Structures are given as structure tokens and as C-alpha cells.
Amino acid sequence: MDATFLVNNYTAPALAAAYQDREYTLRLCAELLNQGKIEELREVLQPYQEFSVEKTASMRRTTLAHAFNERHLERIRKRLTRLPRQITTAYTRRASVVIPLCMFDGITTAYTRRASVVIPLCMFDGVPSILFTVRSLSVGKHKGEVCFPGGMVDADDSSIEATCLREMNEEVGLSPDAVQVLGILRCDWASVTSITGIAVTPVVGYIGEMSDRSLIINEAEVDSLFTVSLKDLVEPRNWIRRPNATPVFTAGPHVIWGLTAYLLDICLSDVLLVDG
């Protein structure tokens, strides 16, 4: 594995611990081999073999026919857990946006330019899809743009997941209990903040069959809702890709671009892994 990848994706203590464990395991294996203790050697190596098999299985691709079934959702959950957390320059930039101090009415407070969005996986008449919103023309920014449900973090939010669930409830009337949170999508925070100027944390959730949900649009924030099938989303011809630019999806009822397309593309390629 390239050393640059390790340095860019893992903390120094984590790397040090991993190398220490590796050296200890190698010495132990050498001693057991020299002593002819083959069964004990197998016991030491068994967890590494199981991890390799499990990791390979978790990266298996899924057909459209099996998308969002229980096995696929479990694989998505595992992939989200295992995606590396960026801790270098990108994370530093994100942190500098997250916790600058300011004065508000004479009180020192943390000015948290943090936000969260949920990528809502769903079924639409039995077809695996993803739900999108179109922002109202009366909002202050990004009028009429396609986005995922979400918004700014409130001081009362217990977690970043709580933020996106609260916002989804406020925007489309979906109860937090109706969303199965699968995990946080790891991405290049520098790219996110360069697009929006805000540290946006994407959360992946599954809301099941749309016909079973009673959605109420908050017209002050949302103009309309629409879904796009995974079949259309994974079709390469439906995307426009240019160097040094976020991708653009063109095949739905609305063009998807900017941060929404950036997060969608990462989710499709790194987490969902569905073949058309």
C-alpha cells in the first residue's frame, strides 16, 4: 500500500499502533514457526484471514434486482464504517470552518458553520431509487436548486445524524423513526467546503417504500420532491464529467450538479456499488 495514502487517511497514533501490532505478530509467528507449533500459528493468523474474506465480501457489487434488500443495506453500513476519515489538510480546513469563535450580543460563542444532509435511499413502486428535493424560490440561497434534505446544525442537536433527521422532518414531514440511518459518508472535506463554504456532513439513510410514507412538503423551504432510479443513476451515459469539475447528472427530471452531484457520485461509486 502506498505510504502517502496511509499518511493522508489515518492519524499518527493509529498508524503507530498498527505497525506495532504488525511487528509483534510477525515476531510471534516466526517464533511459533521455528518451534514447529503449527496449530498455534494457525490460530494467530486466523483473524487476519477472516478479516480479508470479510473485507472482500463487503466490497462485492450488487445487482439492481437485489438493491436495498437487507443484505445490501448491511453491506452499505459496513462500507460506511470502513471508509477512511480524512485527517490531513482537508480535515484542518473543515475544522477551521467548524469552530471559529465570535461575539453575539456580547457573549462569546462558537460560530458553527456546520450542516448535515441525508442521502435518502428509497423504493419507489418497488424500484430502488434516491429521493431529492428542489429548494423553494423563497429561500435565501440556492433557490430552485436540487439538493438532499438537510440544513445547519442547531445547538440542541445531539449529533450530526440528529441534525439531518430533524431537517428532513421539517422539510418533508418524515418522522425520524421512519429513517434507518446507515452511516456517515466520508469524503474530501476540502472539496465540500470549497463548493459550499460550509462543513457539510452527509448521512446515508434508508426510508423504505415511498408509497408507505406520508410526506408533507414545507413550502417555505421545498418546492417539490422527486426520485431517480438507481438504474438511471448508475448509467455512465447519464453523467457529464470534466477535469477539475464536479460531475453533472442529466437524465432525471432536474439536472443534478454542485455539492449534491458530488456527494451522490461518491455514494454510488464507493458505497452502493450497484451494477446496472
JSON list of C-alpha atoms in Angstrom, two decimals, residues 28-197:
[
{"chain": "A", "resi": 28, "resn": "LEU", "atom": "CA", "xyz": [5.27, -14.26, 17.28]},
{"chain": "A", "resi": 29, "resn": "CYS", "atom": "CA", "xyz": [4.62, -16.08, 14.00]},
{"chain": "A", "resi": 30, "resn": "ALA", "atom": "CA", "xyz": [8.36, -16.52, 13.40]},
{"chain": "A", "resi": 31, "resn": "GLU", "atom": "CA", "xyz": [8.83, -17.98, 16.88]},
{"chain": "A", "resi": 32, "resn": "LEU", "atom": "CA", "xyz": [5.91, -20.38, 16.51]},
{"chain": "A", "resi": 33, "resn": "LEU", "atom": "CA", "xyz": [7.14, -21.47, 13.09]},
{"chain": "A", "resi": 34, "resn": "ASN", "atom": "CA", "xyz": [10.67, -22.10, 14.38]},
{"chain": "A", "resi": 35, "resn": "GLN", "atom": "CA", "xyz": [9.24, -24.12, 17.26]},
{"chain": "A", "resi": 36, "resn": "GLY", "atom": "CA", "xyz": [7.06, -26.16, 14.94]},
{"chain": "A", "resi": 37, "resn": "LYS", "atom": "CA", "xyz": [3.84, -25.04, 16.67]},
{"chain": "A", "resi": 38, "resn": "ILE", "atom": "CA", "xyz": [1.77, -25.04, 13.51]},
{"chain": "A", "resi": 39, "resn": "GLU", "atom": "CA", "xyz": [-1.66, -25.20, 15.17]},
{"chain": "A", "resi": 40, "resn": "GLU", "atom": "CA", "xyz": [-0.87, -22.21, 17.38]},
{"chain": "A", "resi": 41, "resn": "LEU", "atom": "CA", "xyz": [0.43, -20.38, 14.32]},
{"chain": "A", "resi": 42, "resn": "ARG", "atom": "CA", "xyz": [-2.87, -21.03, 12.53]},
{"chain": "A", "resi": 43, "resn": "GLU", "atom": "CA", "xyz": [-4.79, -19.63, 15.50]},
{"chain": "A", "resi": 44, "resn": "VAL", "atom": "CA", "xyz": [-2.73, -16.44, 15.41]},
{"chain": "A", "resi": 45, "resn": "LEU", "atom": "CA", "xyz": [-3.27, -15.96, 11.67]},
{"chain": "A", "resi": 46, "resn": "GLN", "atom": "CA", "xyz": [-6.96, -16.94, 11.61]},
{"chain": "A", "resi": 47, "resn": "PRO", "atom": "CA", "xyz": [-8.36, -13.45, 12.45]},
{"chain": "A", "resi": 48, "resn": "TYR", "atom": "CA", "xyz": [-6.37, -11.90, 9.61]},
{"chain": "A", "resi": 49, "resn": "GLN", "atom": "CA", "xyz": [-7.70, -14.47, 7.17]},
{"chain": "A", "resi": 50, "resn": "GLU", "atom": "CA", "xyz": [-11.29, -13.87, 8.33]},
{"chain": "A", "resi": 51, "resn": "PHE", "atom": "CA", "xyz": [-10.83, -10.10, 8.02]},
{"chain": "A", "resi": 52, "resn": "SER", "atom": "CA", "xyz": [-9.54, -10.48, 4.46]},
{"chain": "A", "resi": 53, "resn": "VAL", "atom": "CA", "xyz": [-12.51, -12.65, 3.48]},
{"chain": "A", "resi": 54, "resn": "GLU", "atom": "CA", "xyz": [-14.99, -10.31, 5.18]},
{"chain": "A", "resi": 55, "resn": "LYS", "atom": "CA", "xyz": [-13.47, -7.24, 3.53]},
{"chain": "A", "resi": 56, "resn": "THR", "atom": "CA", "xyz": [-13.65, -8.88, 0.10]},
{"chain": "A", "resi": 57, "resn": "ALA", "atom": "CA", "xyz": [-17.28, -9.82, 0.69]},
{"chain": "A", "resi": 58, "resn": "SER", "atom": "CA", "xyz": [-18.20, -6.31, 1.83]},
{"chain": "A", "resi": 59, "resn": "MET", "atom": "CA", "xyz": [-16.90, -4.85, -1.44]},
{"chain": "A", "resi": 60, "resn": "ARG", "atom": "CA", "xyz": [-18.95, -7.16, -3.63]},
{"chain": "A", "resi": 61, "resn": "ARG", "atom": "CA", "xyz": [-21.14, -5.38, -6.12]},
{"chain": "A", "resi": 62, "resn": "THR", "atom": "CA", "xyz": [-24.91, -5.76, -6.04]},
{"chain": "A", "resi": 63, "resn": "THR", "atom": "CA", "xyz": [-27.32, -6.17, -8.93]},
{"chain": "A", "resi": 64, "resn": "LEU", "atom": "CA", "xyz": [-30.27, -3.83, -9.32]},
{"chain": "A", "resi": 65, "resn": "ALA", "atom": "CA", "xyz": [-32.61, -6.72, -8.57]},
{"chain": "A", "resi": 66, "resn": "HIS", "atom": "CA", "xyz": [-31.13, -7.01, -5.07]},
{"chain": "A", "resi": 67, "resn": "ALA", "atom": "CA", "xyz": [-30.51, -3.32, -4.35]},
{"chain": "A", "resi": 68, "resn": "PHE", "atom": "CA", "xyz": [-31.62, -2.16, -0.89]},
{"chain": "A", "resi": 69, "resn": "ASN", "atom": "CA", "xyz": [-32.50, -5.61, 0.37]},
{"chain": "A", "resi": 70, "resn": "GLU", "atom": "CA", "xyz": [-31.34, -6.48, 3.89]},
{"chain": "A", "resi": 71, "resn": "ARG", "atom": "CA", "xyz": [-28.01, -7.92, 2.74]},
{"chain": "A", "resi": 72, "resn": "HIS", "atom": "CA", "xyz": [-27.24, -4.89, 0.58]},
{"chain": "A", "resi": 73, "resn": "LEU", "atom": "CA", "xyz": [-28.15, -2.46, 3.37]},
{"chain": "A", "resi": 74, "resn": "GLU", "atom": "CA", "xyz": [-25.84, -4.33, 5.74]},
{"chain": "A", "resi": 75, "resn": "ARG", "atom": "CA", "xyz": [-23.01, -4.08, 3.21]},
{"chain": "A", "resi": 76, "resn": "ILE", "atom": "CA", "xyz": [-23.66, -0.35, 2.85]},
{"chain": "A", "resi": 77, "resn": "ARG", "atom": "CA", "xyz": [-23.49, 0.04, 6.63]},
{"chain": "A", "resi": 78, "resn": "LYS", "atom": "CA", "xyz": [-20.15, -1.80, 6.78]},
{"chain": "A", "resi": 79, "resn": "ARG", "atom": "CA", "xyz": [-18.67, 0.20, 3.90]},
{"chain": "A", "resi": 80, "resn": "LEU", "atom": "CA", "xyz": [-19.63, 3.47, 5.56]},
{"chain": "A", "resi": 81, "resn": "THR", "atom": "CA", "xyz": [-17.96, 2.31, 8.77]},
{"chain": "A", "resi": 82, "resn": "ARG", "atom": "CA", "xyz": [-14.75, 1.35, 6.99]},
{"chain": "A", "resi": 83, "resn": "LEU", "atom": "CA", "xyz": [-14.32, 4.38, 4.75]},
{"chain": "A", "resi": 84, "resn": "PRO", "atom": "CA", "xyz": [-11.22, 6.28, 5.94]},
{"chain": "A", "resi": 85, "resn": "ARG", "atom": "CA", "xyz": [-11.60, 9.52, 7.85]},
{"chain": "A", "resi": 86, "resn": "GLN", "atom": "CA", "xyz": [-9.55, 12.28, 6.23]},
{"chain": "A", "resi": 87, "resn": "ILE", "atom": "CA", "xyz": [-7.32, 13.89, 8.87]},
{"chain": "A", "resi": 88, "resn": "THR", "atom": "CA", "xyz": [-4.82, 15.97, 6.92]},
{"chain": "A", "resi": 89, "resn": "THR", "atom": "CA", "xyz": [-5.17, 19.38, 5.28]},
{"chain": "A", "resi": 90, "resn": "ALA", "atom": "CA", "xyz": [-8.76, 18.70, 4.26]},
{"chain": "A", "resi": 91, "resn": "TYR", "atom": "CA", "xyz": [-9.78, 17.96, 7.83]},
{"chain": "A", "resi": 92, "resn": "THR", "atom": "CA", "xyz": [-7.89, 21.00, 9.10]},
{"chain": "A", "resi": 93, "resn": "ARG", "atom": "CA", "xyz": [-9.79, 23.25, 6.72]},
{"chain": "A", "resi": 94, "resn": "ARG", "atom": "CA", "xyz": [-13.04, 21.70, 7.83]},
{"chain": "A", "resi": 95, "resn": "ALA", "atom": "CA", "xyz": [-12.18, 22.22, 11.49]},
{"chain": "A", "resi": 96, "resn": "SER", "atom": "CA", "xyz": [-11.27, 25.85, 10.89]},
{"chain": "A", "resi": 97, "resn": "VAL", "atom": "CA", "xyz": [-14.73, 26.40, 9.44]},
{"chain": "A", "resi": 98, "resn": "VAL", "atom": "CA", "xyz": [-16.47, 24.48, 12.20]},
{"chain": "A", "resi": 99, "resn": "ILE", "atom": "CA", "xyz": [-15.30, 26.19, 15.38]},
{"chain": "A", "resi": 100, "resn": "PRO", "atom": "CA", "xyz": [-14.29, 29.85, 14.93]},
{"chain": "A", "resi": 101, "resn": "LEU", "atom": "CA", "xyz": [-15.29, 31.98, 17.94]},
{"chain": "A", "resi": 102, "resn": "CYS", "atom": "CA", "xyz": [-17.36, 35.14, 17.66]},
{"chain": "A", "resi": 103, "resn": "MET", "atom": "CA", "xyz": [-19.31, 37.59, 19.80]},
{"chain": "A", "resi": 104, "resn": "PHE", "atom": "CA", "xyz": [-23.11, 37.56, 19.68]},
{"chain": "A", "resi": 105, "resn": "ASP", "atom": "CA", "xyz": [-24.86, 40.17, 21.81]},
{"chain": "A", "resi": 106, "resn": "GLY", "atom": "CA", "xyz": [-21.67, 40.47, 23.83]},
{"chain": "A", "resi": 107, "resn": "ILE", "atom": "CA", "xyz": [-21.46, 36.74, 24.52]},
{"chain": "A", "resi": 108, "resn": "THR", "atom": "CA", "xyz": [-18.56, 34.64, 23.27]},
{"chain": "A", "resi": 109, "resn": "THR", "atom": "CA", "xyz": [-19.93, 31.69, 21.36]},
{"chain": "A", "resi": 110, "resn": "ALA", "atom": "CA", "xyz": [-18.87, 29.04, 18.88]},
{"chain": "A", "resi": 111, "resn": "TYR", "atom": "CA", "xyz": [-19.95, 30.09, 15.42]},
{"chain": "A", "resi": 112, "resn": "THR", "atom": "CA", "xyz": [-20.64, 26.66, 13.98]},
{"chain": "A", "resi": 113, "resn": "ARG", "atom": "CA", "xyz": [-20.85, 26.81, 10.22]},
{"chain": "A", "resi": 114, "resn": "ARG", "atom": "CA", "xyz": [-21.77, 23.15, 10.21]},
{"chain": "A", "resi": 115, "resn": "ALA", "atom": "CA", "xyz": [-24.51, 21.45, 8.28]},
{"chain": "A", "resi": 116, "resn": "SER", "atom": "CA", "xyz": [-25.76, 17.96, 7.60]},
{"chain": "A", "resi": 117, "resn": "VAL", "atom": "CA", "xyz": [-27.67, 16.39, 4.73]},
{"chain": "A", "resi": 118, "resn": "VAL", "atom": "CA", "xyz": [-29.22, 12.96, 4.39]},
{"chain": "A", "resi": 119, "resn": "ILE", "atom": "CA", "xyz": [-28.91, 10.90, 1.22]},
{"chain": "A", "resi": 120, "resn": "PRO", "atom": "CA", "xyz": [-32.33, 9.17, 1.29]},
{"chain": "A", "resi": 121, "resn": "LEU", "atom": "CA", "xyz": [-32.25, 5.72, -0.28]},
{"chain": "A", "resi": 122, "resn": "CYS", "atom": "CA", "xyz": [-35.77, 4.53, -1.01]},
{"chain": "A", "resi": 123, "resn": "MET", "atom": "CA", "xyz": [-38.03, 2.29, -3.07]},
{"chain": "A", "resi": 124, "resn": "PHE", "atom": "CA", "xyz": [-40.47, 3.93, -5.48]},
{"chain": "A", "resi": 125, "resn": "ASP", "atom": "CA", "xyz": [-43.15, 1.45, -6.57]},
{"chain": "A", "resi": 126, "resn": "GLY", "atom": "CA", "xyz": [-40.64, -1.31, -5.89]},
{"chain": "A", "resi": 127, "resn": "VAL", "atom": "CA", "xyz": [-37.82, 0.38, -7.83]},
{"chain": "A", "resi": 128, "resn": "PRO", "atom": "CA", "xyz": [-34.59, 1.18, -5.91]},
{"chain": "A", "resi": 129, "resn": "SER", "atom": "CA", "xyz": [-34.23, 4.97, -6.04]},
{"chain": "A", "resi": 130, "resn": "ILE", "atom": "CA", "xyz": [-32.86, 8.04, -4.29]},
{"chain": "A", "resi": 131, "resn": "LEU", "atom": "CA", "xyz": [-35.03, 10.94, -3.12]},
{"chain": "A", "resi": 132, "resn": "PHE", "atom": "CA", "xyz": [-34.19, 14.57, -3.93]},
{"chain": "A", "resi": 133, "resn": "THR", "atom": "CA", "xyz": [-35.75, 17.91, -3.08]},
{"chain": "A", "resi": 134, "resn": "VAL", "atom": "CA", "xyz": [-35.99, 21.10, -5.13]},
{"chain": "A", "resi": 135, "resn": "ARG", "atom": "CA", "xyz": [-35.45, 24.17, -2.98]},
{"chain": "A", "resi": 136, "resn": "SER", "atom": "CA", "xyz": [-38.14, 26.80, -2.78]},
{"chain": "A", "resi": 137, "resn": "LEU", "atom": "CA", "xyz": [-37.74, 30.05, -4.69]},
{"chain": "A", "resi": 138, "resn": "SER", "atom": "CA", "xyz": [-38.37, 31.93, -1.45]},
{"chain": "A", "resi": 139, "resn": "VAL", "atom": "CA", "xyz": [-35.27, 30.70, 0.42]},
{"chain": "A", "resi": 140, "resn": "GLY", "atom": "CA", "xyz": [-32.30, 32.99, 0.82]},
{"chain": "A", "resi": 141, "resn": "LYS", "atom": "CA", "xyz": [-29.74, 30.90, -1.06]},
{"chain": "A", "resi": 142, "resn": "HIS", "atom": "CA", "xyz": [-29.66, 28.20, -3.73]},
{"chain": "A", "resi": 143, "resn": "LYS", "atom": "CA", "xyz": [-33.17, 28.98, -4.95]},
{"chain": "A", "resi": 144, "resn": "GLY", "atom": "CA", "xyz": [-34.67, 26.26, -7.12]},
{"chain": "A", "resi": 145, "resn": "GLU", "atom": "CA", "xyz": [-31.63, 24.01, -6.85]},
{"chain": "A", "resi": 146, "resn": "VAL", "atom": "CA", "xyz": [-31.72, 20.24, -6.41]},
{"chain": "A", "resi": 147, "resn": "CYS", "atom": "CA", "xyz": [-30.44, 19.07, -3.06]},
{"chain": "A", "resi": 148, "resn": "PHE", "atom": "CA", "xyz": [-30.72, 16.45, -0.36]},
{"chain": "A", "resi": 149, "resn": "PRO", "atom": "CA", "xyz": [-32.80, 17.18, 2.75]},
{"chain": "A", "resi": 150, "resn": "GLY", "atom": "CA", "xyz": [-30.69, 18.84, 5.43]},
{"chain": "A", "resi": 151, "resn": "GLY", "atom": "CA", "xyz": [-29.55, 22.08, 6.95]},
{"chain": "A", "resi": 152, "resn": "MET", "atom": "CA", "xyz": [-27.49, 23.84, 9.58]},
{"chain": "A", "resi": 153, "resn": "VAL", "atom": "CA", "xyz": [-26.60, 22.25, 12.90]},
{"chain": "A", "resi": 154, "resn": "ASP", "atom": "CA", "xyz": [-28.54, 23.60, 15.88]},
{"chain": "A", "resi": 155, "resn": "ALA", "atom": "CA", "xyz": [-27.08, 23.84, 19.37]},
{"chain": "A", "resi": 156, "resn": "ASP", "atom": "CA", "xyz": [-29.80, 21.48, 20.61]},
{"chain": "A", "resi": 157, "resn": "ASP", "atom": "CA", "xyz": [-28.94, 18.71, 18.13]},
{"chain": "A", "resi": 158, "resn": "SER", "atom": "CA", "xyz": [-27.45, 15.73, 19.94]},
{"chain": "A", "resi": 159, "resn": "SER", "atom": "CA", "xyz": [-25.48, 14.55, 16.91]},
{"chain": "A", "resi": 160, "resn": "ILE", "atom": "CA", "xyz": [-24.88, 15.23, 13.24]},
{"chain": "A", "resi": 161, "resn": "GLU", "atom": "CA", "xyz": [-27.35, 12.44, 12.45]},
{"chain": "A", "resi": 162, "resn": "ALA", "atom": "CA", "xyz": [-29.93, 14.19, 14.63]},
{"chain": "A", "resi": 163, "resn": "THR", "atom": "CA", "xyz": [-29.46, 17.34, 12.57]},
{"chain": "A", "resi": 164, "resn": "CYS", "atom": "CA", "xyz": [-30.30, 15.75, 9.24]},
{"chain": "A", "resi": 165, "resn": "LEU", "atom": "CA", "xyz": [-33.23, 13.79, 10.71]},
{"chain": "A", "resi": 166, "resn": "ARG", "atom": "CA", "xyz": [-34.66, 16.97, 12.24]},
{"chain": "A", "resi": 167, "resn": "GLU", "atom": "CA", "xyz": [-34.22, 18.85, 8.97]},
{"chain": "A", "resi": 168, "resn": "MET", "atom": "CA", "xyz": [-35.81, 16.04, 6.98]},
{"chain": "A", "resi": 169, "resn": "ASN", "atom": "CA", "xyz": [-38.79, 16.13, 9.31]},
{"chain": "A", "resi": 170, "resn": "GLU", "atom": "CA", "xyz": [-39.05, 19.91, 8.95]},
{"chain": "A", "resi": 171, "resn": "GLU", "atom": "CA", "xyz": [-38.70, 19.89, 5.15]},
{"chain": "A", "resi": 172, "resn": "VAL", "atom": "CA", "xyz": [-40.73, 16.87, 4.05]},
{"chain": "A", "resi": 173, "resn": "GLY", "atom": "CA", "xyz": [-42.57, 15.78, 7.20]},
{"chain": "A", "resi": 174, "resn": "LEU", "atom": "CA", "xyz": [-40.81, 12.42, 7.52]},
{"chain": "A", "resi": 175, "resn": "SER", "atom": "CA", "xyz": [-40.54, 11.21, 11.11]},
{"chain": "A", "resi": 176, "resn": "PRO", "atom": "CA", "xyz": [-37.00, 10.41, 12.32]},
{"chain": "A", "resi": 177, "resn": "ASP", "atom": "CA", "xyz": [-38.29, 6.96, 13.29]},
{"chain": "A", "resi": 178, "resn": "ALA", "atom": "CA", "xyz": [-39.01, 6.28, 9.62]},
{"chain": "A", "resi": 179, "resn": "VAL", "atom": "CA", "xyz": [-35.35, 6.70, 8.60]},
{"chain": "A", "resi": 180, "resn": "GLN", "atom": "CA", "xyz": [-32.88, 3.87, 9.04]},
{"chain": "A", "resi": 181, "resn": "VAL", "atom": "CA", "xyz": [-29.53, 5.64, 9.47]},
{"chain": "A", "resi": 182, "resn": "LEU", "atom": "CA", "xyz": [-26.79, 3.58, 7.80]},
{"chain": "A", "resi": 183, "resn": "GLY", "atom": "CA", "xyz": [-23.79, 5.79, 8.50]},
{"chain": "A", "resi": 184, "resn": "ILE", "atom": "CA", "xyz": [-21.80, 8.87, 7.56]},
{"chain": "A", "resi": 185, "resn": "LEU", "atom": "CA", "xyz": [-20.37, 9.20, 4.07]},
{"chain": "A", "resi": 186, "resn": "ARG", "atom": "CA", "xyz": [-16.68, 10.06, 4.28]},
{"chain": "A", "resi": 187, "resn": "CYS", "atom": "CA", "xyz": [-15.49, 12.47, 1.63]},
{"chain": "A", "resi": 188, "resn": "ASP", "atom": "CA", "xyz": [-12.88, 15.10, 0.88]},
{"chain": "A", "resi": 189, "resn": "TRP", "atom": "CA", "xyz": [-13.86, 17.86, 3.30]},
{"chain": "A", "resi": 190, "resn": "ALA", "atom": "CA", "xyz": [-11.72, 20.38, 1.42]},
{"chain": "A", "resi": 191, "resn": "SER", "atom": "CA", "xyz": [-13.77, 19.77, -1.72]},
{"chain": "A", "resi": 192, "resn": "VAL", "atom": "CA", "xyz": [-17.03, 20.09, 0.22]},
{"chain": "A", "resi": 193, "resn": "THR", "atom": "CA", "xyz": [-16.10, 23.38, 1.85]},
{"chain": "A", "resi": 194, "resn": "SER", "atom": "CA", "xyz": [-14.73, 24.74, -1.42]},
{"chain": "A", "resi": 195, "resn": "ILE", "atom": "CA", "xyz": [-18.12, 24.09, -3.04]},
{"chain": "A", "resi": 196, "resn": "THR", "atom": "CA", "xyz": [-20.31, 25.42, -0.23]},
{"chain": "A", "resi": 197, "resn": "GLY", "atom": "CA", "xyz": [-18.13, 27.33, 2.22]}
]
